Short mmCIF file of C-alpha atoms in Angstrom, two decimals:
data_model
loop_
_atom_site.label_atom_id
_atom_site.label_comp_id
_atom_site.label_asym_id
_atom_site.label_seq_id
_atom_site.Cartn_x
_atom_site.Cartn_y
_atom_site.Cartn_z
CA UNK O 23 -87.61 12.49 -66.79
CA UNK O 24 -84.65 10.04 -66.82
CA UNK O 25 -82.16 12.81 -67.14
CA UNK O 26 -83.81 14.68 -64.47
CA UNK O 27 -83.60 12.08 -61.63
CA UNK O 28 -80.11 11.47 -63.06
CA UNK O 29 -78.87 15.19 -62.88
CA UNK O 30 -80.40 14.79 -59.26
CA UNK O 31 -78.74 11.54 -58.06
CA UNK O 32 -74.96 12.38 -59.58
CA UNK O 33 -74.86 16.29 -58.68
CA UNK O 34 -71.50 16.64 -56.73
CA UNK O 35 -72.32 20.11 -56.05
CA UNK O 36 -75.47 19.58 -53.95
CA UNK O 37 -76.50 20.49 -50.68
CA UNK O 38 -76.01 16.35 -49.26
CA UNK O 39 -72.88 15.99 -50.46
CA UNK O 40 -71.40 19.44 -48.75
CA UNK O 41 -72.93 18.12 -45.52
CA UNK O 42 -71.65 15.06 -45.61
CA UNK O 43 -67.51 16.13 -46.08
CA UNK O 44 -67.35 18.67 -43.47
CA UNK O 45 -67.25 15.92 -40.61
CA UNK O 46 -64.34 14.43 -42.58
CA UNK O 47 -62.56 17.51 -43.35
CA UNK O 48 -62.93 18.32 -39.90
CA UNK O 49 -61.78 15.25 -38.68
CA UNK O 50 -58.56 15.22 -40.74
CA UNK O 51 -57.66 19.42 -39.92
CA UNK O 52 -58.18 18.10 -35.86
CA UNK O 53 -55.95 15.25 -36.40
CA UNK O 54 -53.13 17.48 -38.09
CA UNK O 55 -53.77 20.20 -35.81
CA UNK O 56 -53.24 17.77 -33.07
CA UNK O 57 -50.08 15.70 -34.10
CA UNK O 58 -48.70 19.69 -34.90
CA UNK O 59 -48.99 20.18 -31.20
CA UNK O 60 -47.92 17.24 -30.05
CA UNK O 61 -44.46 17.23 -32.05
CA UNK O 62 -44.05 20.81 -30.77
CA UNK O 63 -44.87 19.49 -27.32
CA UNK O 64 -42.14 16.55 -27.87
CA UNK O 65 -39.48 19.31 -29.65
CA UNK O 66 -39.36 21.70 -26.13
CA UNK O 67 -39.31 18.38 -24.42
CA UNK O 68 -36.21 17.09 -26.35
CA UNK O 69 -34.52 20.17 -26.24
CA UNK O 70 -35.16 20.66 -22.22
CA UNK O 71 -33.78 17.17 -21.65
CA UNK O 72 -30.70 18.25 -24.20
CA UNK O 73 -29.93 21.43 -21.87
CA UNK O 74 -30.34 19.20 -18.78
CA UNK O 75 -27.84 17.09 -20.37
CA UNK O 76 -25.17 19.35 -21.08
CA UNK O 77 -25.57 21.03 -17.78
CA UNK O 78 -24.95 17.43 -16.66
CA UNK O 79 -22.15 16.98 -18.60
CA UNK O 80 -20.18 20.24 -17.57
CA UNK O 81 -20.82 19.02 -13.98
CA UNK O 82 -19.48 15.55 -14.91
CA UNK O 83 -16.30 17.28 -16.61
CA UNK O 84 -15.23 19.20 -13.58
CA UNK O 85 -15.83 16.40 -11.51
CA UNK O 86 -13.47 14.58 -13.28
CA UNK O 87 -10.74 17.01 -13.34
CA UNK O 88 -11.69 17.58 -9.68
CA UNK O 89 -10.85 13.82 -9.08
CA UNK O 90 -7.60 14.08 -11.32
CA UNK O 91 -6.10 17.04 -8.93
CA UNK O 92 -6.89 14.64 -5.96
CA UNK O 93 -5.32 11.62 -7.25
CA UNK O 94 -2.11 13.78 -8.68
CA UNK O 95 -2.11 15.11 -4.98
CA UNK O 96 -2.14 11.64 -3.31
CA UNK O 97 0.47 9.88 -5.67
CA UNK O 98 2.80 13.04 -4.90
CA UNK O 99 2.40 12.23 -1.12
CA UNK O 100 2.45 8.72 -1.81
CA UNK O 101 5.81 8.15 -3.53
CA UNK O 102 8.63 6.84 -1.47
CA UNK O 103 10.71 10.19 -0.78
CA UNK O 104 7.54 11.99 0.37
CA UNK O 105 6.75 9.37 2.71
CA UNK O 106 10.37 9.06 4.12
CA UNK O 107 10.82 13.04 4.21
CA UNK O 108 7.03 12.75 6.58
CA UNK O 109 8.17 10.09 8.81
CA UNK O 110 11.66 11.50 9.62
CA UNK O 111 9.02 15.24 10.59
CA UNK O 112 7.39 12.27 13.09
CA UNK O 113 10.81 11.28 14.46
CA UNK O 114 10.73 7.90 12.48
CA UNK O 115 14.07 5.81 11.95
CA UNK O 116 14.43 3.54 9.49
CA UNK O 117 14.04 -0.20 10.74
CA UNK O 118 17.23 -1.85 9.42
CA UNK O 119 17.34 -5.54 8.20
CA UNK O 120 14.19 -7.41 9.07
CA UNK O 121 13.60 -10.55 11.17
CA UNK O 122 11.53 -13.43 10.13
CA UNK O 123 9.67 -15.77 11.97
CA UNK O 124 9.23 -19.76 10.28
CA UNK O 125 6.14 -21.39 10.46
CA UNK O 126 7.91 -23.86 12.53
CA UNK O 127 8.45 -20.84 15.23
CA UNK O 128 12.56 -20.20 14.91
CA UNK O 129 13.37 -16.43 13.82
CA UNK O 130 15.09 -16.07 10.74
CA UNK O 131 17.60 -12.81 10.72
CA UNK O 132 18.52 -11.26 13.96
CA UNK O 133 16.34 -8.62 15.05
CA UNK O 134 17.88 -5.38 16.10
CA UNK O 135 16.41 -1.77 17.23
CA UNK O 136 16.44 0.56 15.13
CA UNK O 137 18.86 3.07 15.69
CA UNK O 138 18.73 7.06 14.21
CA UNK O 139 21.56 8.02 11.67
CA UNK O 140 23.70 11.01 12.97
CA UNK O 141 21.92 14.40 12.53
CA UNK O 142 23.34 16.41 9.29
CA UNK O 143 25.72 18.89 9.93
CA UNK O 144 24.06 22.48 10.00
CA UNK O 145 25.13 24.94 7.34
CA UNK O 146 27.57 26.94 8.88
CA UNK O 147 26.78 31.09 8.05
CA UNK O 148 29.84 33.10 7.66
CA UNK O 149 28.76 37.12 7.34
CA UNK O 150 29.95 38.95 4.31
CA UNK O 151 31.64 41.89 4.02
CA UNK O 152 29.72 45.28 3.90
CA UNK O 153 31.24 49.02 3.36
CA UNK O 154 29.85 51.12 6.73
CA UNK O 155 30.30 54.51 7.20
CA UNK O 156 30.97 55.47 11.03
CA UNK O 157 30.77 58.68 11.93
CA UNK O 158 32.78 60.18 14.74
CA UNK O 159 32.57 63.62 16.34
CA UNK O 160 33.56 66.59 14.82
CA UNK O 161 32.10 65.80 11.38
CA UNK O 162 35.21 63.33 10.22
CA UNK O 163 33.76 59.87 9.17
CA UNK O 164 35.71 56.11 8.82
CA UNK O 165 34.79 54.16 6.07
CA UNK O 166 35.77 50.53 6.51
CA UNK O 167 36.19 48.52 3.21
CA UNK O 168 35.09 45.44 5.45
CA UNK O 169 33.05 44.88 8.39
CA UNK O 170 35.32 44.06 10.62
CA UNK O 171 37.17 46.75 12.91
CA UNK O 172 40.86 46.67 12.42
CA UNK O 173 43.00 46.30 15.42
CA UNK O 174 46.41 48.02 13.76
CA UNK O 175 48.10 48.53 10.49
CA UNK O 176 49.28 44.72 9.14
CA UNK O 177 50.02 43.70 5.84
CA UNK O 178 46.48 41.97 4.61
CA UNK O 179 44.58 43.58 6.79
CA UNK O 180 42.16 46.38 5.62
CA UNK O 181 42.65 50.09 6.32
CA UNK O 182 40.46 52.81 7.73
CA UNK O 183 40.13 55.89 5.56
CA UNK O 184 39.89 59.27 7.31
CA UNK O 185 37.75 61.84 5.82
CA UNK O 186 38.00 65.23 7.86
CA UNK O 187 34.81 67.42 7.36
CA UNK O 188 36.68 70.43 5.35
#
């Protein structure tokens, strides 16, 4: 009978030792079924925060170019021929030599208005020269080789051309 009670005791295959696994085994499949889930979980939640992100950085981008334009656009109208060209449009002069006053209260310089320079001279427009054809009754037409109308025959001066209607 000793190597009956010992094929009892020692039996891996029995009906005890079945029983007693399947709470582990079903322990360890929950616990890998779980942290499966949870990285997948963690995965869509990485790569939502990664398309938030670049969203966020397009935004950012144009922004910035945004603020470039602006700050191209206010050192244009900042620089000192911009500003000069804007005041004269407001009928500003330019103030001349400056007077200061001392602490002690005297005026330093002599102060003087300030006077507008002389208006530019205006382009003066001188009209060119253009062939016309006049015509004149009874079908003969004058072509002029200039625009202006010729008040007789000179030397220099240009000549009308007669064309009878033949």
């Amino acid at each position: 009978m000793i190597g009956a009670q010992a094929g009892r005791r020692g039996s891996p295959g029995g009906p005890g030792a079945t029983a007693a696994r399947t709470p582990f085994v079903v322990l360890i499949v929950t616990l890998l079924a779980g942290g499966l889930i949870s990285l997948l979980l963690l995965n869509s939640a990485v790569n939502q925060d990664s398309f938030k992100l670049n969203k966020l950085q397009k935004e950012t981008t144009g922004y910035t170019d945004e603020q470039q334009e602006l700050q191209q656009e206010v050192d244009g109208l900042s620089a000192p021929g911009a500003l000069e060209q804007r005041a004269r449009q407001l009928g500003m002069v330019p103030g001349g030599a400056p007077a200061f006053l001392a602490p002690t209260g005297g005026v330093h310089g002599s102060p003087e208005p300030a006077t507008a320079p002389p208006a530019p001279p205006s382009p003066t427009h001188t009209p060119t020269p253009t062939p016309t054809q006049n015509p004149t009754p009874g079908g003969a037409s004058v072509t002029l080789s200039t625009g202006a109308t010729p008040a007789g025959p000179s030397a220099g001066s240009p000549t009308p051309t007669s064309t009878l209607g033949r």
